[in-house]
mmCIF file of C-alpha atoms in Angstrom:
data_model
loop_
_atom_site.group_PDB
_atom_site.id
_atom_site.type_symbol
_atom_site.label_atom_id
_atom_site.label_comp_id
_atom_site.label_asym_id
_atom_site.label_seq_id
_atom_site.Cartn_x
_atom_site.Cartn_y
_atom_site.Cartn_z
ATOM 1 C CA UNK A 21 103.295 54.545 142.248
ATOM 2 C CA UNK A 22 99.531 54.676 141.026
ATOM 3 C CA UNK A 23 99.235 58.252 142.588
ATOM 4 C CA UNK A 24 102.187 59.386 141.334
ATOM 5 C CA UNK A 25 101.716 58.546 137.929
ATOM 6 C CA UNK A 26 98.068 59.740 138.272
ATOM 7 C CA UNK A 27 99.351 62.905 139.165
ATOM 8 C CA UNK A 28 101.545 62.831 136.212
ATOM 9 C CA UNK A 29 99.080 62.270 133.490
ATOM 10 C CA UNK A 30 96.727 65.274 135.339
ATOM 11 C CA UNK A 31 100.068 67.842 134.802
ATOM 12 C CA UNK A 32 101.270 66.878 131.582
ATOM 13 C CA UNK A 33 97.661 67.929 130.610
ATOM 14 C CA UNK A 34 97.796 71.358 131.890
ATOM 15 C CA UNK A 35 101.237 71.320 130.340
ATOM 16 C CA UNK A 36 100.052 70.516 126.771
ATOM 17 C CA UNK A 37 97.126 72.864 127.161
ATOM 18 C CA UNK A 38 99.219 75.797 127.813
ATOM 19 C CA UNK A 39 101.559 74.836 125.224
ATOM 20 C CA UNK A 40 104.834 73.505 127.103
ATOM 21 C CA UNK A 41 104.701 70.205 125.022
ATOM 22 C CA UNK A 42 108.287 69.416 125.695
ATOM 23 C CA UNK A 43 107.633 69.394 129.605
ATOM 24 C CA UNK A 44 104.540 67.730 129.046
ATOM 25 C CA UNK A 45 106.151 64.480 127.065
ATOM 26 C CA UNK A 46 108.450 64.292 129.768
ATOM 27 C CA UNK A 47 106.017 63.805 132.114
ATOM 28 C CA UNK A 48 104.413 61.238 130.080
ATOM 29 C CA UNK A 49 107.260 59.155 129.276
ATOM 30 C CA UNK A 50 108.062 59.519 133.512
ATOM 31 C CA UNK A 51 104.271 57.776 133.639
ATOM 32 C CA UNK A 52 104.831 55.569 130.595
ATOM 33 C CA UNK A 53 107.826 54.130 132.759
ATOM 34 C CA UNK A 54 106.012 53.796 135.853
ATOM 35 C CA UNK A 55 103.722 51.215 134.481
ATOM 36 C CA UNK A 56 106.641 48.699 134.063
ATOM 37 C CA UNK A 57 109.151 47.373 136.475
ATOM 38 C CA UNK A 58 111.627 44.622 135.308
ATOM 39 C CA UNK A 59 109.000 43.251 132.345
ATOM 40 C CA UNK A 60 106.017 43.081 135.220
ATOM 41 C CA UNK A 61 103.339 45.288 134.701
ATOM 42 C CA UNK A 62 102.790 47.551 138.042
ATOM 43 C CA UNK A 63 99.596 49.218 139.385
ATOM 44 C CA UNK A 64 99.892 52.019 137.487
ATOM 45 C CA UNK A 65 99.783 49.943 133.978
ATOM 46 C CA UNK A 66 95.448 50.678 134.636
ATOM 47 C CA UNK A 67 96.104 54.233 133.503
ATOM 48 C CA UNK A 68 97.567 52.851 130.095
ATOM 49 C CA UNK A 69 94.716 54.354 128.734
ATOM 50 C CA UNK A 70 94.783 57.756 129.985
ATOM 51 C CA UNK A 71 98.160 58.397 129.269
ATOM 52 C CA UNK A 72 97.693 57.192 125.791
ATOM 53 C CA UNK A 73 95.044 59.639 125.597
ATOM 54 C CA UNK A 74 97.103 62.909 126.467
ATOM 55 C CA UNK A 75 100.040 61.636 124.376
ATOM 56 C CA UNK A 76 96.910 61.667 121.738
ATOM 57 C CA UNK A 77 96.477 65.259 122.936
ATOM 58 C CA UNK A 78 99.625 66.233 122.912
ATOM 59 C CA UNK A 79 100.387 64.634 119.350
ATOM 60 C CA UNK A 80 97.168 66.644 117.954
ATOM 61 C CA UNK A 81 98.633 69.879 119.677
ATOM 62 C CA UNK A 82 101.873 69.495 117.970
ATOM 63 C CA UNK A 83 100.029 69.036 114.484
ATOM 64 C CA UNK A 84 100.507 65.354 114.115
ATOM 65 C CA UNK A 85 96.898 64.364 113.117
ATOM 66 C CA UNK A 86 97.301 61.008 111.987
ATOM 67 C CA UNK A 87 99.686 59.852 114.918
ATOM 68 C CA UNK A 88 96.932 61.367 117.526
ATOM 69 C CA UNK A 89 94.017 59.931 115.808
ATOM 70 C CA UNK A 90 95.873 56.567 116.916
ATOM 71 C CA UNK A 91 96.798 57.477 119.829
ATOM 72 C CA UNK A 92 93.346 58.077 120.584
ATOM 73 C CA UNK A 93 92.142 54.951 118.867
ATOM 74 C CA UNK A 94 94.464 52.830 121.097
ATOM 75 C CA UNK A 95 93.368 54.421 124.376
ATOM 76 C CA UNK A 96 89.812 54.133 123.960
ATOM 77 C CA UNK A 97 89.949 50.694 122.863
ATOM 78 C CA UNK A 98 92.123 49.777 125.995
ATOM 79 C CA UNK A 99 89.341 51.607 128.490
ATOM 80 C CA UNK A 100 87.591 48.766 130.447
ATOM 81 C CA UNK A 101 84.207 48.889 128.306
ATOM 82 C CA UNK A 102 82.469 49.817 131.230
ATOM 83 C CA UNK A 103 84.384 53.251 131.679
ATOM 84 C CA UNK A 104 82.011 55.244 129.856
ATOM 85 C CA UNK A 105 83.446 58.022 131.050
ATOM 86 C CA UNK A 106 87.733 57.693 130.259
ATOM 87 C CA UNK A 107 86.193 56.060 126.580
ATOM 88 C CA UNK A 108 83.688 59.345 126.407
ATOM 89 C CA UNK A 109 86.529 61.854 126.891
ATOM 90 C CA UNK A 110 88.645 60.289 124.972
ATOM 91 C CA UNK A 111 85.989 60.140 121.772
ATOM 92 C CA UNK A 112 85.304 63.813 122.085
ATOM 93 C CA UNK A 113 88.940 64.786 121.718
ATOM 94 C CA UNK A 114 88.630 62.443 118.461
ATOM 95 C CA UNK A 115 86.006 64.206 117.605
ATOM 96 C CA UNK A 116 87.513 67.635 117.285
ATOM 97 C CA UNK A 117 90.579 66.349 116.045
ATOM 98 C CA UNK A 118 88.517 64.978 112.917
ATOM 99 C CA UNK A 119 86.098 68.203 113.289
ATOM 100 C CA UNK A 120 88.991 70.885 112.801
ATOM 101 C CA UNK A 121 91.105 68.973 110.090
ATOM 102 C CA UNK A 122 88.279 68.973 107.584
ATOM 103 C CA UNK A 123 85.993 66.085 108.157
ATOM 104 C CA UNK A 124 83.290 67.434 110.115
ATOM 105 C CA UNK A 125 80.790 64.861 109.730
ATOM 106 C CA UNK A 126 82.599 62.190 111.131
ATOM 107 C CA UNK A 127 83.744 64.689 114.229
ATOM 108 C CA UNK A 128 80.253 64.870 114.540
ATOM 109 C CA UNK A 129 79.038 61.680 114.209
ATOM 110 C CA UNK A 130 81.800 60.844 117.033
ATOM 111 C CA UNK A 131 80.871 63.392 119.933
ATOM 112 C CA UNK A 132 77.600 62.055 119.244
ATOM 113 C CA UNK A 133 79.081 58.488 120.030
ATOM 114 C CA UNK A 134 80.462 60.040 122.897
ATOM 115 C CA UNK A 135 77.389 61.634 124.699
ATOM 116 C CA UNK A 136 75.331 58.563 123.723
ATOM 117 C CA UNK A 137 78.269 56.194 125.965
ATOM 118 C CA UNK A 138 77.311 58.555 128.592
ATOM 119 C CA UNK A 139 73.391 58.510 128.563
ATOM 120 C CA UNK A 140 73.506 54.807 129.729
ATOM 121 C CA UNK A 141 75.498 55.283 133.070
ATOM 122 C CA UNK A 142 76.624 52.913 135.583
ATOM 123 C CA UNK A 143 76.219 55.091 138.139
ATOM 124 C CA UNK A 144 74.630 58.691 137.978
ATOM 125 C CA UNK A 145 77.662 61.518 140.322
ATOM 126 C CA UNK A 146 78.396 64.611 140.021
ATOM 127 C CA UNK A 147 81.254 63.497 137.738
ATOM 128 C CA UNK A 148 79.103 61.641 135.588
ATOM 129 C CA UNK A 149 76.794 64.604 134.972
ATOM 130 C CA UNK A 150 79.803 66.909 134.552
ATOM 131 C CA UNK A 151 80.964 64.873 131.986
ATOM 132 C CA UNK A 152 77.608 64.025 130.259
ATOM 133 C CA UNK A 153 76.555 68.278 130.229
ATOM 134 C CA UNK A 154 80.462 69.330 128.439
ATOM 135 C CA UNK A 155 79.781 65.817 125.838
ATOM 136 C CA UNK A 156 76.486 67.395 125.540
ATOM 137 C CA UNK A 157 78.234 71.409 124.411
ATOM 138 C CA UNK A 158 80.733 69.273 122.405
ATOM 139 C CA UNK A 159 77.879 68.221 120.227
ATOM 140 C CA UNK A 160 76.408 71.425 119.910
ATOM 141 C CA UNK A 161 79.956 72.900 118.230
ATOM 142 C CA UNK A 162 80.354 70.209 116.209
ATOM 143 C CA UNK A 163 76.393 70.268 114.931
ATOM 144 C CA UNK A 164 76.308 72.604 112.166
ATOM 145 C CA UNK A 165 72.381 72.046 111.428
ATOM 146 C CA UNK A 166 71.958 73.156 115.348
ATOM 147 C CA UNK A 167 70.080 76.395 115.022
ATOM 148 C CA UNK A 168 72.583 78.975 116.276
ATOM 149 C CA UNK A 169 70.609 80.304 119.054
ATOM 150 C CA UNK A 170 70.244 76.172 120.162
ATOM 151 C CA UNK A 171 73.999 75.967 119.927
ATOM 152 C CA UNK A 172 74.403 79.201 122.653
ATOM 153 C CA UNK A 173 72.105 77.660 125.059
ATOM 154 C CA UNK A 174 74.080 74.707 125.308
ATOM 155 C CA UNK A 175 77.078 76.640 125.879
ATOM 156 C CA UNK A 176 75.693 78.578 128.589
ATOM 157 C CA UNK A 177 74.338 75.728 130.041
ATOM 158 C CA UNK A 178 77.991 74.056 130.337
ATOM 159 C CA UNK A 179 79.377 77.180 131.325
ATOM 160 C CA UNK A 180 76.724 76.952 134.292
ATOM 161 C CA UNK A 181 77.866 73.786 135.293
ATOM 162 C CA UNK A 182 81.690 74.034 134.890
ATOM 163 C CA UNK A 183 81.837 77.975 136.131
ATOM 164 C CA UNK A 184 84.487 78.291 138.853
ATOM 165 C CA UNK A 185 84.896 74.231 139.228
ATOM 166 C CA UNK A 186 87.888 72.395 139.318
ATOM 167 C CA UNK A 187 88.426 71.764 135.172
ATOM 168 C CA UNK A 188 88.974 75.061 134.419
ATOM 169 C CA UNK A 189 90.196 74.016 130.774
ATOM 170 C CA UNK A 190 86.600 72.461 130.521
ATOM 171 C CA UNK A 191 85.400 75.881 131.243
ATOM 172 C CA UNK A 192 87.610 77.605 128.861
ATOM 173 C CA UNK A 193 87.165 75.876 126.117
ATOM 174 C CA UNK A 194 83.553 76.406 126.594
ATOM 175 C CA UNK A 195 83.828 79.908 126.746
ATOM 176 C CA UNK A 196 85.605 79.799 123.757
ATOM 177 C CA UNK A 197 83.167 78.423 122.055
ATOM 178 C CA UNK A 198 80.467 80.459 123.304
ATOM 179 C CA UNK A 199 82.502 83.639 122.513
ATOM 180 C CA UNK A 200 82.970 82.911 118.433
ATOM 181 C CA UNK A 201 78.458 82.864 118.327
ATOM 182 C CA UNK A 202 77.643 85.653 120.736
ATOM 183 C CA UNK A 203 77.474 89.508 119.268
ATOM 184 C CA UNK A 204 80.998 91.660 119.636
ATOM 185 C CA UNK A 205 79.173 94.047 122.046
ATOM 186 C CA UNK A 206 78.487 90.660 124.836
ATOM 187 C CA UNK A 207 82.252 89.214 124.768
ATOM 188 C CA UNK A 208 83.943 90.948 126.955
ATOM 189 C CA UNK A 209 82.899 89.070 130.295
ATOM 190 C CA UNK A 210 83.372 86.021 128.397
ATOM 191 C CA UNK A 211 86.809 86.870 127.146
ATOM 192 C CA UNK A 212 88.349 88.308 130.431
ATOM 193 C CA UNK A 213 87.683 85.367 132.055
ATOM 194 C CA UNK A 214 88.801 83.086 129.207
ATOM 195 C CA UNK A 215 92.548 85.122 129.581
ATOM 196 C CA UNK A 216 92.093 84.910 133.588
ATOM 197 C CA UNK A 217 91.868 80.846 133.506
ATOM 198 C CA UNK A 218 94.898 81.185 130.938
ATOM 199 C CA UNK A 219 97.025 83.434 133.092
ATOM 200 C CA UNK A 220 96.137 80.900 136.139
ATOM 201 C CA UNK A 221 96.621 78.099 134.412
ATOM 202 C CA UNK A 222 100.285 79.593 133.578
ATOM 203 C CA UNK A 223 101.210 80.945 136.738
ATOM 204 C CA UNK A 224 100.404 77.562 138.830
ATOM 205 C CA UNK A 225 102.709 75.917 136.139
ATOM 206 C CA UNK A 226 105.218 78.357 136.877
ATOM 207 C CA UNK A 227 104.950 78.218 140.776
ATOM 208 C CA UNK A 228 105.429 74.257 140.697
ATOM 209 C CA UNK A 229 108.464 74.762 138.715
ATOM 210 C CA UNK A 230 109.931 77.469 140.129
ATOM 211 C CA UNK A 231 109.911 76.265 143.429
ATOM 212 C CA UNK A 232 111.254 72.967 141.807
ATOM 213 C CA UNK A 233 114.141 74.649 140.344
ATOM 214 C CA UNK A 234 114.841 76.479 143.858
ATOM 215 C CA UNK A 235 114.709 72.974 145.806
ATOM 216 C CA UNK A 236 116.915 71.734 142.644
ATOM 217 C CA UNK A 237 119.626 74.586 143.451
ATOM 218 C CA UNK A 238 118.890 75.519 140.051
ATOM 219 C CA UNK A 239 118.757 79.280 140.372
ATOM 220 C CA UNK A 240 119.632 80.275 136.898
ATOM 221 C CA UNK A 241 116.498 77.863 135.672
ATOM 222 C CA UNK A 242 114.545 79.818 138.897
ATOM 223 C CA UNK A 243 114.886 83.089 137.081
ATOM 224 C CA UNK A 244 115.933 82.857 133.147
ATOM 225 C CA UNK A 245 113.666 79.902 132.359
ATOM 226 C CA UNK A 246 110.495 81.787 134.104
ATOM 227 C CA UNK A 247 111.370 84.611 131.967
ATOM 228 C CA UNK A 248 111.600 82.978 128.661
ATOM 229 C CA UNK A 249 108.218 80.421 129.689
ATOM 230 C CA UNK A 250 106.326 83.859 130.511
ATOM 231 C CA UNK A 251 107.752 85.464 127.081
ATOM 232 C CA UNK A 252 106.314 82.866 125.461
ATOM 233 C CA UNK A 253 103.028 82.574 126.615
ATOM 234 C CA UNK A 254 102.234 86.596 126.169
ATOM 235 C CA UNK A 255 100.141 85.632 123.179
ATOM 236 C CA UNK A 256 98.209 82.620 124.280
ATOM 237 C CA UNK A 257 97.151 80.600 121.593
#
């Protein structure tokens, strides 16, 4: 049940990323339900707090500010305190909620909270240094009194780290980032990777459900519903 719903939260936020938010809630609500049976909490009530966070997510993707911001609230308060890590990524998504809906000194002063959870660690992995390194680019876009040539070292220092990994939103949104300070004339590696990651990011989505459809005997969904989901997602936002 633990896995399962694990696995749930992990989809719905590919699924929110790419902009199927009605798939994505679904998959939430599935994990939601999987952390009661009959009144009793169940193993899988310890990810309360990460699938508060992607509803968070998913509530800021859909516009709803003030319902994410609580959403977001709620999970990091729920983290054990000694998760720096689920409390960190759940902070920097704060952060650029605030950032990008006009109150950029508090979405600054929060990814700063963030990386500073981070540079007391527990126990110093590869995960934790993942983590600590995109915390650490966060910062930088969300700094405006970073000198602009600071801010694109930071970037490429993520990008470094993240480059072909397995978060390839991480890396992304990173190159996003990095792509709105760097001169017209250097995008262009950036950006065809950026809309390779997308178009990979879509197409896995589409094989899983797809080949759901086809086990379903749903061959109607098999064909029309890839058609309109790939329609859709021909200007990614």
């Amino acid at each position: 049940m633990k896995v399962e719903t694990k696995n749930l939260v992990r989809h719905a936020a590919v699924l929110i990323y790419i902009g199927e938010y009605d798939a994505a809630e679904l998959l939430l609500l599935r994990a939601l339900y999987n952390t009661r049976d009959c009144g009793e909490r169940t193993a899988a009530a310890d990810l309360l707090p990460r699938i508060h966070h992607r509803m968070g997510q998913l509530q800021a993707a859909r516009g709803n500010v003030q319902h994410a911001r609580e959403l977001f609230e709620v999970a990091e308060g729920s983290f054990d305190r000694r998760n720096a890590i689920g409390r960190a990524r759940t902070l920097r998504d704060l952060a650029l909620l605030t950032y990008r809906h006009g109150q950029p000194d508090e979405g600054g002063a929060l990814a700063k909270r963030a990386r500073n959870l981070l540079k007391r660690p527990s126990q110093i992995d590869p995960t934790w240094e993942k983590e600590f390194i995109v915390t650490d680019g966060i910062v930088a876009g969300t700094d405006p009194s970073l000198p602009h040539a600071e801010a694109i070292r930071h970037f490429l220092i993520v990008d470094e780290r993240v480059r072909g990994g397995s978060d390839p939103i991480y890396e992304r949104e990173n190159l996003r980032r990095l792509v709105r300070r760097i001169p017209i004339v250097e995008r262009a590696g950036y950006e065809i990777r950026s809309q390779t990651i997308w178009w990979r990011l879509i197409a896995g989505h589409e094989i899983r459900t797809v080949t759901q459809d086809l086990m379903d005997g749903n061959f109607r969904g098999a064909t029309l519903g890839s058609a309109r989901r790939m329609t859709r997602h021909l200007l990614p936002f």
